[in-house]
Amino acid sequence: PVPSKENVVQSFDTSLFNGRWYITAGQNKLFDTFPCQVHFFTNTAPGEFYGKLNWRIQEPDGEYFTRDALQSFVQDPSNPARLVNDGNEYLHYKDDWYIIDYAKDGNSEGTPPFAFVYYRGENDAWTGYGGVVVYTRDASLPESLRPRLREAAKKVNFDFDKDFTVTDNSCTVQSKGEKIVLREKFAGKMAIQTEKQLQQQAVLARTAATNSIQGEVGVAEKAFEKIEKKAVQFEKELAKDVVIVEKEIVKDVVKAEKEIVKDVVGVEKVIESDVDKLIGKKQR
């Protein structure tokens, strides 16, 4: 159901959705709890913003691949808590976001910035899908937010501790070797068999399609150019982290090898000493 106006924020500045945000907890296991959900936003005008939404989907064989979507949102003038993503050609889908609670960057209370977003949607395949996500600047959910998130969840008839899953935004990189092993463990793909699964795939597919951006094309192009720069910077940071990890692994391996060599030399010396003693006894 659509949340009542009493259960959403009474005012909301869309400039909050600017820069990098992570989904660190989600309610709907079909759509909200994918790993590596890092989203990049740019606020182009009061009440309007664009976003590049990134997430990973795990295949039945364990291998994952990354998906992303470009979307635009407009604030409802009559309800500042409602953000509308509408007018899309693909499956004629429409998503409404409702801000139940949030804390802006640099707030005086020292609360980690966050947004508790309840969403509802519909398309040609499924009317009435929905869920809840928690956006934070941190890649992992700040524990200090839990009391506030519990209260927000109650407003939309959920229990945060029971109904939500904390997501994994470590965004680790799978090596080619790991992918081959996973494929060997599970040969072939699992078939979609039920109507519910078909509906789920249709909803997921709608977010993979770039929506028809309404309004001035030049504004959208500039917005996506800014977002792409942020996404590229994030990818460079990931690559840098991988290199650092690899260097640490090499250092650990070299250190272990040195310890092994040291132990072997020590054992050899002990053996030599014992042999010398045996030889000495025989000569006497």
PDB file of C-alpha atoms in Angstrom:
ATOM      1  CA  PRO A   1       0.000   0.000   0.000  1.00  0.00           C
ATOM      2  CA  VAL A   2       0.982   3.620  -0.478  1.00  0.00           C
ATOM      3  CA  PRO A   3       2.192   5.044   2.856  1.00  0.00           C
ATOM      4  CA  SER A   4       0.066   7.757   4.408  1.00  0.00           C
ATOM      5  CA  LYS A   5       1.360  11.315   4.483  1.00  0.00           C
ATOM      6  CA  GLU A   6       1.673  11.040   8.265  1.00  0.00           C
ATOM      7  CA  ASN A   7       4.255   8.266   7.836  1.00  0.00           C
ATOM      8  CA  VAL A   8       6.548  10.007   5.343  1.00  0.00           C
ATOM      9  CA  VAL A   9       8.802  13.039   5.731  1.00  0.00           C
ATOM     10  CA  GLN A  10       7.020  16.380   5.412  1.00  0.00           C
ATOM     11  CA  SER A  11       9.845  18.023   3.484  1.00  0.00           C
ATOM     12  CA  PHE A  12      12.739  16.668   1.436  1.00  0.00           C
ATOM     13  CA  ASP A  13      15.617  18.299  -0.419  1.00  0.00           C
ATOM     14  CA  THR A  14      16.481  16.158  -3.468  1.00  0.00           C
ATOM     15  CA  SER A  15      20.057  17.471  -3.404  1.00  0.00           C
ATOM     16  CA  LEU A  16      20.649  14.647  -0.905  1.00  0.00           C
ATOM     17  CA  PHE A  17      20.790  12.332  -3.918  1.00  0.00           C
ATOM     18  CA  ASN A  18      24.104  13.552  -5.217  1.00  0.00           C
ATOM     19  CA  GLY A  19      27.341  11.589  -5.440  1.00  0.00           C
ATOM     20  CA  ARG A  20      27.888   8.017  -4.324  1.00  0.00           C
ATOM     21  CA  TRP A  21      25.398   6.057  -2.196  1.00  0.00           C
ATOM     22  CA  TYR A  22      25.205   2.393  -1.206  1.00  0.00           C
ATOM     23  CA  ILE A  23      22.174   0.222  -0.515  1.00  0.00           C
ATOM     24  CA  THR A  24      23.255  -1.371   2.759  1.00  0.00           C
ATOM     25  CA  ALA A  25      19.997  -3.076   3.748  1.00  0.00           C
ATOM     26  CA  GLY A  26      16.918  -4.236   1.865  1.00  0.00           C
ATOM     27  CA  GLN A  27      13.529  -5.766   2.567  1.00  0.00           C
ATOM     28  CA  ASN A  28      12.502  -7.583  -0.635  1.00  0.00           C
ATOM     29  CA  LYS A  29      14.836 -10.508  -1.297  1.00  0.00           C
ATOM     30  CA  LEU A  30      13.824 -10.527  -4.971  1.00  0.00           C
ATOM     31  CA  PHE A  31      15.033  -6.990  -5.685  1.00  0.00           C
ATOM     32  CA  ASP A  32      16.674  -5.277  -2.698  1.00  0.00           C
ATOM     33  CA  THR A  33      19.478  -7.475  -1.386  1.00  0.00           C
ATOM     34  CA  PHE A  34      21.876  -7.899  -4.322  1.00  0.00           C
ATOM     35  CA  PRO A  35      25.594  -7.497  -3.520  1.00  0.00           C
ATOM     36  CA  CYS A  36      27.644  -4.487  -4.596  1.00  0.00           C
ATOM     37  CA  GLN A  37      24.763  -2.017  -4.838  1.00  0.00           C
ATOM     38  CA  VAL A  38      26.613   1.240  -5.404  1.00  0.00           C
ATOM     39  CA  HIS A  39      24.562   4.027  -6.981  1.00  0.00           C
ATOM     40  CA  PHE A  40      25.719   7.347  -8.395  1.00  0.00           C
ATOM     41  CA  PHE A  41      23.407  10.353  -8.438  1.00  0.00           C
ATOM     42  CA  THR A  42      23.518  13.908  -9.687  1.00  0.00           C
ATOM     43  CA  ASN A  43      20.973  16.582  -8.754  1.00  0.00           C
ATOM     44  CA  THR A  44      20.331  18.685 -11.871  1.00  0.00           C
ATOM     45  CA  ALA A  45      17.665  21.049 -10.522  1.00  0.00           C
ATOM     46  CA  PRO A  46      15.476  21.468  -7.433  1.00  0.00           C
ATOM     47  CA  GLY A  47      13.192  18.460  -7.344  1.00  0.00           C
ATOM     48  CA  GLU A  48      14.996  16.569 -10.115  1.00  0.00           C
ATOM     49  CA  PHE A  49      17.873  14.099 -10.136  1.00  0.00           C
ATOM     50  CA  TYR A  50      19.382  11.315 -12.226  1.00  0.00           C
ATOM     51  CA  GLY A  51      20.964   8.083 -11.099  1.00  0.00           C
ATOM     52  CA  LYS A  52      23.106   5.242 -12.347  1.00  0.00           C
ATOM     53  CA  LEU A  53      22.113   2.170 -10.351  1.00  0.00           C
ATOM     54  CA  ASN A  54      24.653  -0.664 -10.159  1.00  0.00           C
ATOM     55  CA  TRP A  55      24.204  -4.124  -8.671  1.00  0.00           C
ATOM     56  CA  ARG A  56      25.355  -7.710  -9.083  1.00  0.00           C
ATOM     57  CA  ILE A  57      23.252 -10.750  -9.906  1.00  0.00           C
ATOM     58  CA  GLN A  58      24.488 -14.221  -9.005  1.00  0.00           C
ATOM     59  CA  GLU A  59      23.919 -16.943 -11.572  1.00  0.00           C
ATOM     60  CA  PRO A  60      22.786 -20.443 -10.508  1.00  0.00           C
ATOM     61  CA  ASP A  61      26.370 -21.622 -10.990  1.00  0.00           C
ATOM     62  CA  GLY A  62      27.671 -19.085  -8.477  1.00  0.00           C
ATOM     63  CA  GLU A  63      29.227 -16.695 -10.987  1.00  0.00           C
ATOM     64  CA  TYR A  64      27.974 -13.124 -10.897  1.00  0.00           C
ATOM     65  CA  PHE A  65      27.688 -10.365 -13.434  1.00  0.00           C
ATOM     66  CA  THR A  66      27.153  -6.629 -12.992  1.00  0.00           C
ATOM     67  CA  ARG A  67      24.054  -4.803 -14.168  1.00  0.00           C
ATOM     68  CA  ASP A  68      23.348  -1.079 -14.251  1.00  0.00           C
ATOM     69  CA  ALA A  69      20.529   1.251 -15.210  1.00  0.00           C
ATOM     70  CA  LEU A  70      20.190   4.973 -15.840  1.00  0.00           C
ATOM     71  CA  GLN A  71      17.062   6.502 -14.327  1.00  0.00           C
ATOM     72  CA  SER A  72      15.524   9.905 -13.713  1.00  0.00           C
ATOM     73  CA  PHE A  73      13.357  11.035 -10.790  1.00  0.00           C
ATOM     74  CA  VAL A  74      11.061  14.011 -10.298  1.00  0.00           C
ATOM     75  CA  GLN A  75       9.673  15.157  -6.948  1.00  0.00           C
ATOM     76  CA  ASP A  76       5.903  15.308  -6.540  1.00  0.00           C
ATOM     77  CA  PRO A  77       5.054  18.989  -5.806  1.00  0.00           C
ATOM     78  CA  SER A  78       2.046  17.941  -3.710  1.00  0.00           C
ATOM     79  CA  ASN A  79       4.012  15.376  -1.697  1.00  0.00           C
ATOM     80  CA  PRO A  80       7.739  16.193  -1.229  1.00  0.00           C
ATOM     81  CA  ALA A  81       8.407  12.660   0.080  1.00  0.00           C
ATOM     82  CA  ARG A  82       7.325  11.083  -3.229  1.00  0.00           C
ATOM     83  CA  LEU A  83       9.897  10.729  -6.028  1.00  0.00           C
ATOM     84  CA  VAL A  84       8.532   9.540  -9.370  1.00  0.00           C
ATOM     85  CA  ASN A  85      10.280   7.560 -12.110  1.00  0.00           C
ATOM     86  CA  ASP A  86       7.654   7.551 -14.874  1.00  0.00           C
ATOM     87  CA  GLY A  87       7.091   7.643 -18.648  1.00  0.00           C
ATOM     88  CA  ASN A  88       9.248   4.634 -19.521  1.00  0.00           C
ATOM     89  CA  GLU A  89       8.758   2.801 -22.806  1.00  0.00           C
ATOM     90  CA  TYR A  90      10.103  -0.563 -21.619  1.00  0.00           C
ATOM     91  CA  LEU A  91       7.133  -2.524 -20.179  1.00  0.00           C
ATOM     92  CA  HIS A  92       5.585   0.920 -19.418  1.00  0.00           C
ATOM     93  CA  TYR A  93       7.041   0.601 -15.937  1.00  0.00           C
ATOM     94  CA  LYS A  94       6.613   3.198 -13.215  1.00  0.00           C
ATOM     95  CA  ASP A  95       8.372   3.351  -9.846  1.00  0.00           C
ATOM     96  CA  ASP A  96       7.418   5.619  -6.957  1.00  0.00           C
ATOM     97  CA  TRP A  97       9.858   6.196  -4.104  1.00  0.00           C
ATOM     98  CA  TYR A  98       8.647   7.413  -0.702  1.00  0.00           C
ATOM     99  CA  ILE A  99      11.117   8.879   1.788  1.00  0.00           C
ATOM    100  CA  ILE A 100      10.118   7.565   5.216  1.00  0.00           C
ATOM    101  CA  ASP A 101      13.131   9.024   7.039  1.00  0.00           C
ATOM    102  CA  TYR A 102      16.529  10.482   6.224  1.00  0.00           C
ATOM    103  CA  ALA A 103      19.505  12.381   7.576  1.00  0.00           C
ATOM    104  CA  LYS A 104      21.380  14.836   5.403  1.00  0.00           C
ATOM    105  CA  ASP A 105      25.139  15.121   5.043  1.00  0.00           C
ATOM    106  CA  GLY A 106      26.879  17.052   7.796  1.00  0.00           C
ATOM    107  CA  ASN A 107      23.829  17.167  10.077  1.00  0.00           C
ATOM    108  CA  SER A 108      24.287  18.750  13.510  1.00  0.00           C
ATOM    109  CA  GLU A 109      23.291  15.531  15.346  1.00  0.00           C
ATOM    110  CA  GLY A 110      26.234  13.637  13.872  1.00  0.00           C
ATOM    111  CA  THR A 111      23.915  10.976  12.420  1.00  0.00           C
ATOM    112  CA  PRO A 112      25.449   9.070   9.496  1.00  0.00           C
ATOM    113  CA  PRO A 113      23.735  10.275   6.284  1.00  0.00           C
ATOM    114  CA  PHE A 114      21.005   7.884   5.142  1.00  0.00           C
ATOM    115  CA  ALA A 115      17.670   7.580   3.350  1.00  0.00           C
ATOM    116  CA  PHE A 116      15.003   5.005   4.193  1.00  0.00           C
ATOM    117  CA  VAL A 117      13.172   4.517   0.884  1.00  0.00           C
ATOM    118  CA  TYR A 118       9.879   2.645   0.524  1.00  0.00           C
ATOM    119  CA  TYR A 119       8.995   1.991  -3.117  1.00  0.00           C
ATOM    120  CA  ARG A 120       6.047   0.747  -5.133  1.00  0.00           C
ATOM    121  CA  GLY A 121       5.955  -0.067  -8.825  1.00  0.00           C
ATOM    122  CA  GLU A 122       4.025  -1.513 -11.700  1.00  0.00           C
ATOM    123  CA  ASN A 123       4.622  -2.632 -15.264  1.00  0.00           C
ATOM    124  CA  ASP A 124       2.937  -4.701 -17.972  1.00  0.00           C
ATOM    125  CA  ALA A 125       3.988  -7.943 -16.229  1.00  0.00           C
ATOM    126  CA  TRP A 126       3.426  -7.133 -12.566  1.00  0.00           C
ATOM    127  CA  THR A 127       1.303  -4.562 -10.763  1.00  0.00           C
ATOM    128  CA  GLY A 128       2.074  -3.799  -7.152  1.00  0.00           C
ATOM    129  CA  TYR A 129       5.652  -4.990  -6.627  1.00  0.00           C
ATOM    130  CA  GLY A 130       7.577  -3.133  -3.986  1.00  0.00           C
ATOM    131  CA  GLY A 131      10.051  -3.133  -1.140  1.00  0.00           C
ATOM    132  CA  VAL A 132      12.301  -0.980   1.013  1.00  0.00           C
ATOM    133  CA  VAL A 133      15.970  -0.055   0.749  1.00  0.00           C
ATOM    134  CA  VAL A 134      18.326   1.815   3.040  1.00  0.00           C
ATOM    135  CA  TYR A 135      20.802   4.160   1.368  1.00  0.00           C
ATOM    136  CA  THR A 136      23.964   5.157   3.248  1.00  0.00           C
ATOM    137  CA  ARG A 137      27.183   6.915   2.319  1.00  0.00           C
ATOM    138  CA  ASP A 138      29.102   4.116   4.041  1.00  0.00           C
ATOM    139  CA  ALA A 139      29.498   0.843   2.155  1.00  0.00           C
ATOM    140  CA  SER A 140      28.389  -1.064   5.267  1.00  0.00           C
ATOM    141  CA  LEU A 141      25.380  -0.289   7.427  1.00  0.00           C
ATOM    142  CA  PRO A 142      26.349   1.966  10.382  1.00  0.00           C
ATOM    143  CA  GLU A 143      25.215   0.200  13.558  1.00  0.00           C
ATOM    144  CA  SER A 144      24.257   3.516  15.133  1.00  0.00           C
ATOM    145  CA  LEU A 145      21.428   3.840  12.587  1.00  0.00           C
ATOM    146  CA  ARG A 146      19.582   0.698  13.684  1.00  0.00           C
ATOM    147  CA  PRO A 147      17.320   2.337  16.325  1.00  0.00           C
ATOM    148  CA  ARG A 148      16.173   4.952  13.836  1.00  0.00           C
ATOM    149  CA  LEU A 149      15.705   2.379  11.061  1.00  0.00           C
ATOM    150  CA  ARG A 150      13.586   0.244  13.389  1.00  0.00           C
ATOM    151  CA  GLU A 151      11.225   3.175  13.932  1.00  0.00           C
ATOM    152  CA  ALA A 152      11.089   3.935  10.198  1.00  0.00           C
ATOM    153  CA  ALA A 153      10.307   0.295   9.385  1.00  0.00           C
ATOM    154  CA  LYS A 154       7.347   0.321  11.794  1.00  0.00           C
ATOM    155  CA  LYS A 155       5.763   3.154   9.781  1.00  0.00           C
ATOM    156  CA  VAL A 156       5.452   0.833   6.756  1.00  0.00           C
ATOM    157  CA  ASN A 157       4.488  -2.253   8.808  1.00  0.00           C
ATOM    158  CA  PHE A 158       7.880  -3.978   8.841  1.00  0.00           C
ATOM    159  CA  ASP A 159      10.210  -5.218  11.563  1.00  0.00           C
ATOM    160  CA  PHE A 160      13.702  -4.072  10.641  1.00  0.00           C
ATOM    161  CA  ASP A 161      15.466  -6.850  12.577  1.00  0.00           C
ATOM    162  CA  LYS A 162      13.301  -9.619  11.081  1.00  0.00           C
ATOM    163  CA  ASP A 163      12.345  -8.358   7.630  1.00  0.00           C
ATOM    164  CA  PHE A 164      15.557  -6.740   6.378  1.00  0.00           C
ATOM    165  CA  THR A 165      18.823  -8.186   5.074  1.00  0.00           C
ATOM    166  CA  VAL A 166      22.140  -6.348   5.323  1.00  0.00           C
ATOM    167  CA  THR A 167      23.849  -6.327   1.910  1.00  0.00           C
ATOM    168  CA  ASP A 168      27.438  -7.117   0.963  1.00  0.00           C
ATOM    169  CA  ASN A 169      29.084  -4.134  -0.727  1.00  0.00           C
ATOM    170  CA  SER A 170      32.670  -5.402  -0.587  1.00  0.00           C
ATOM    171  CA  CYS A 171      32.473  -5.636  -4.414  1.00  0.00           C
ATOM    172  CA  THR A 172      35.165  -8.303  -4.623  1.00  0.00           C
ATOM    173  CA  VAL A 173      36.483  -9.277  -8.042  1.00  0.00           C
ATOM    174  CA  GLN A 174      36.167 -12.863  -9.274  1.00  0.00           C
ATOM    175  CA  SER A 175      39.233 -14.194 -11.061  1.00  0.00           C
ATOM    176  CA  LYS A 176      38.965 -16.156 -14.320  1.00  0.00           C
ATOM    177  CA  GLY A 177      39.999 -19.283 -12.436  1.00  0.00           C
ATOM    178  CA  GLU A 178      37.196 -18.856  -9.902  1.00  0.00           C
ATOM    179  CA  LYS A 179      34.653 -18.411 -12.693  1.00  0.00           C
ATOM    180  CA  ILE A 180      35.781 -21.629 -14.417  1.00  0.00           C
ATOM    181  CA  VAL A 181      35.538 -23.600 -11.170  1.00  0.00           C
ATOM    182  CA  LEU A 182      32.036 -22.255 -10.525  1.00  0.00           C
ATOM    183  CA  ARG A 183      30.937 -23.175 -14.040  1.00  0.00           C
ATOM    184  CA  GLU A 184      32.273 -26.694 -13.629  1.00  0.00           C
ATOM    185  CA  LYS A 185      30.381 -27.088 -10.352  1.00  0.00           C
ATOM    186  CA  PHE A 186      27.116 -26.160 -12.006  1.00  0.00           C
ATOM    187  CA  ALA A 187      26.842 -26.972 -15.713  1.00  0.00           C
ATOM    188  CA  GLY A 188      23.935 -25.230 -17.393  1.00  0.00           C
ATOM    189  CA  LYS A 189      21.390 -22.719 -16.212  1.00  0.00           C
ATOM    190  CA  MET A 190      18.282 -23.256 -14.099  1.00  0.00           C
ATOM    191  CA  ALA A 191      15.043 -22.808 -16.047  1.00  0.00           C
ATOM    192  CA  ILE A 192      12.444 -20.267 -14.959  1.00  0.00           C
ATOM    193  CA  GLN A 193       9.393 -22.384 -14.198  1.00  0.00           C
ATOM    194  CA  THR A 194       6.815 -20.404 -12.275  1.00  0.00           C
ATOM    195  CA  GLU A 195       4.740 -17.330 -13.079  1.00  0.00           C
ATOM    196  CA  LYS A 196       6.224 -15.603 -10.025  1.00  0.00           C
ATOM    197  CA  GLN A 197       9.735 -16.128 -11.369  1.00  0.00           C
ATOM    198  CA  LEU A 198       8.704 -14.752 -14.760  1.00  0.00           C
ATOM    199  CA  GLN A 199       7.298 -11.659 -13.088  1.00  0.00           C
ATOM    200  CA  GLN A 200      10.481 -11.220 -11.075  1.00  0.00           C
ATOM    201  CA  GLN A 201      12.634 -11.402 -14.208  1.00  0.00           C
ATOM    202  CA  ALA A 202      10.424  -8.829 -15.938  1.00  0.00           C
ATOM    203  CA  VAL A 203      10.807  -6.388 -13.035  1.00  0.00           C
ATOM    204  CA  LEU A 204      14.567  -6.909 -12.951  1.00  0.00           C
ATOM    205  CA  ALA A 205      14.767  -6.441 -16.710  1.00  0.00           C
ATOM    206  CA  ARG A 206      12.967  -3.104 -16.501  1.00  0.00           C
ATOM    207  CA  THR A 207      15.771  -1.691 -14.365  1.00  0.00           C
ATOM    208  CA  ALA A 208      18.352  -2.973 -16.829  1.00  0.00           C
ATOM    209  CA  ALA A 209      16.781  -0.949 -19.622  1.00  0.00           C
ATOM    210  CA  THR A 210      17.727   2.701 -19.968  1.00  0.00           C
ATOM    211  CA  ASN A 211      14.477   4.568 -19.471  1.00  0.00           C
ATOM    212  CA  SER A 212      13.180   7.205 -21.848  1.00  0.00           C
ATOM    213  CA  ILE A 213      14.406  10.416 -20.277  1.00  0.00           C
ATOM    214  CA  GLN A 214      11.793  13.109 -20.534  1.00  0.00           C
ATOM    215  CA  GLY A 215      12.666  16.761 -20.682  1.00  0.00           C
ATOM    216  CA  GLU A 216      15.662  18.512 -22.146  1.00  0.00           C
ATOM    217  CA  VAL A 217      18.085  16.048 -23.739  1.00  0.00           C
ATOM    218  CA  GLY A 218      21.086  18.263 -23.066  1.00  0.00           C
ATOM    219  CA  VAL A 219      20.414  18.242 -19.316  1.00  0.00           C
ATOM    220  CA  ALA A 220      20.206  14.450 -19.270  1.00  0.00           C
ATOM    221  CA  GLU A 221      23.420  14.075 -21.268  1.00  0.00           C
ATOM    222  CA  LYS A 222      25.317  16.382 -18.897  1.00  0.00           C
ATOM    223  CA  ALA A 223      23.910  14.537 -15.901  1.00  0.00           C
ATOM    224  CA  PHE A 224      24.964  11.136 -17.226  1.00  0.00           C
ATOM    225  CA  GLU A 225      28.405  12.493 -18.116  1.00  0.00           C
ATOM    226  CA  LYS A 226      28.895  13.569 -14.485  1.00  0.00           C
ATOM    227  CA  ILE A 227      27.601  10.232 -13.191  1.00  0.00           C
ATOM    228  CA  GLU A 228      29.865   8.263 -15.527  1.00  0.00           C
ATOM    229  CA  LYS A 229      32.923  10.101 -14.219  1.00  0.00           C
ATOM    230  CA  LYS A 230      31.945   9.144 -10.652  1.00  0.00           C
ATOM    231  CA  ALA A 231      31.436   5.515 -11.702  1.00  0.00           C
ATOM    232  CA  VAL A 232      34.820   5.368 -13.454  1.00  0.00           C
ATOM    233  CA  GLN A 233      36.511   6.795 -10.350  1.00  0.00           C
ATOM    234  CA  PHE A 234      34.855   4.089  -8.232  1.00  0.00           C
ATOM    235  CA  GLU A 235      36.069   1.366 -10.632  1.00  0.00           C
ATOM    236  CA  LYS A 236      39.610   2.761 -10.394  1.00  0.00           C
ATOM    237  CA  GLU A 237      39.382   2.597  -6.601  1.00  0.00           C
ATOM    238  CA  LEU A 238      38.297  -1.042  -6.819  1.00  0.00           C
ATOM    239  CA  ALA A 239      41.193  -1.854  -9.159  1.00  0.00           C
ATOM    240  CA  LYS A 240      43.596  -0.092  -6.772  1.00  0.00           C
ATOM    241  CA  ASP A 241      42.259  -2.138  -3.854  1.00  0.00           C
ATOM    242  CA  VAL A 242      42.737  -5.371  -5.827  1.00  0.00           C
ATOM    243  CA  VAL A 243      46.373  -4.463  -6.566  1.00  0.00           C
ATOM    244  CA  ILE A 244      46.998  -3.677  -2.884  1.00  0.00           C
ATOM    245  CA  VAL A 245      45.462  -7.000  -1.843  1.00  0.00           C
ATOM    246  CA  GLU A 246      47.546  -8.864  -4.425  1.00  0.00           C
ATOM    247  CA  LYS A 247      50.723  -7.178  -3.148  1.00  0.00           C
ATOM    248  CA  GLU A 248      49.852  -8.134   0.427  1.00  0.00           C
ATOM    249  CA  ILE A 249      49.234 -11.725  -0.672  1.00  0.00           C
ATOM    250  CA  VAL A 250      52.619 -11.810  -2.441  1.00  0.00           C
ATOM    251  CA  LYS A 251      54.314 -10.417   0.678  1.00  0.00           C
ATOM    252  CA  ASP A 252      52.613 -13.051   2.848  1.00  0.00           C
ATOM    253  CA  VAL A 253      53.617 -15.840   0.446  1.00  0.00           C
ATOM    254  CA  VAL A 254      57.242 -14.664   0.355  1.00  0.00           C
ATOM    255  CA  LYS A 255      57.285 -14.405   4.139  1.00  0.00           C
ATOM    256  CA  ALA A 256      55.827 -17.905   4.455  1.00  0.00           C
ATOM    257  CA  GLU A 257      58.360 -19.283   2.002  1.00  0.00           C
ATOM    258  CA  LYS A 258      61.199 -17.741   4.010  1.00  0.00           C
ATOM    259  CA  GLU A 259      59.813 -19.269   7.203  1.00  0.00           C
ATOM    260  CA  ILE A 260      59.548 -22.657   5.503  1.00  0.00           C
ATOM    261  CA  VAL A 261      63.140 -22.421   4.248  1.00  0.00           C
ATOM    262  CA  LYS A 262      64.270 -21.408   7.730  1.00  0.00           C
ATOM    263  CA  ASP A 263      62.444 -24.373   9.273  1.00  0.00           C
ATOM    264  CA  VAL A 264      63.855 -26.780   6.687  1.00  0.00           C
ATOM    265  CA  VAL A 265      67.386 -25.546   7.321  1.00  0.00           C
ATOM    266  CA  GLY A 266      66.826 -25.946  11.055  1.00  0.00           C
ATOM    267  CA  VAL A 267      65.557 -29.502  10.610  1.00  0.00           C
ATOM    268  CA  GLU A 268      68.502 -30.351   8.342  1.00  0.00           C
ATOM    269  CA  LYS A 269      70.947 -29.096  10.959  1.00  0.00           C
ATOM    270  CA  VAL A 270      69.267 -31.204  13.644  1.00  0.00           C
ATOM    271  CA  ILE A 271      69.396 -34.263  11.361  1.00  0.00           C
ATOM    272  CA  GLU A 272      73.074 -33.612  10.573  1.00  0.00           C
ATOM    273  CA  SER A 273      73.843 -33.281  14.270  1.00  0.00           C
ATOM    274  CA  ASP A 274      72.061 -36.553  15.062  1.00  0.00           C
ATOM    275  CA  VAL A 275      73.877 -38.328  12.225  1.00  0.00           C
ATOM    276  CA  ASP A 276      77.235 -37.018  13.457  1.00  0.00           C
ATOM    277  CA  LYS A 277      76.430 -38.304  16.932  1.00  0.00           C
ATOM    278  CA  LEU A 278      75.523 -41.740  15.596  1.00  0.00           C
ATOM    279  CA  ILE A 279      78.697 -41.911  13.537  1.00  0.00           C
ATOM    280  CA  GLY A 280      80.726 -40.866  16.557  1.00  0.00           C
ATOM    281  CA  LYS A 281      79.191 -43.620  18.702  1.00  0.00           C
ATOM    282  CA  LYS A 282      79.932 -46.251  16.031  1.00  0.00           C
ATOM    283  CA  GLN A 283      83.562 -45.169  15.740  1.00  0.00           C
ATOM    284  CA  ARG A 284      83.998 -45.564  19.513  1.00  0.00           C
TER     285      ARG A 284
END
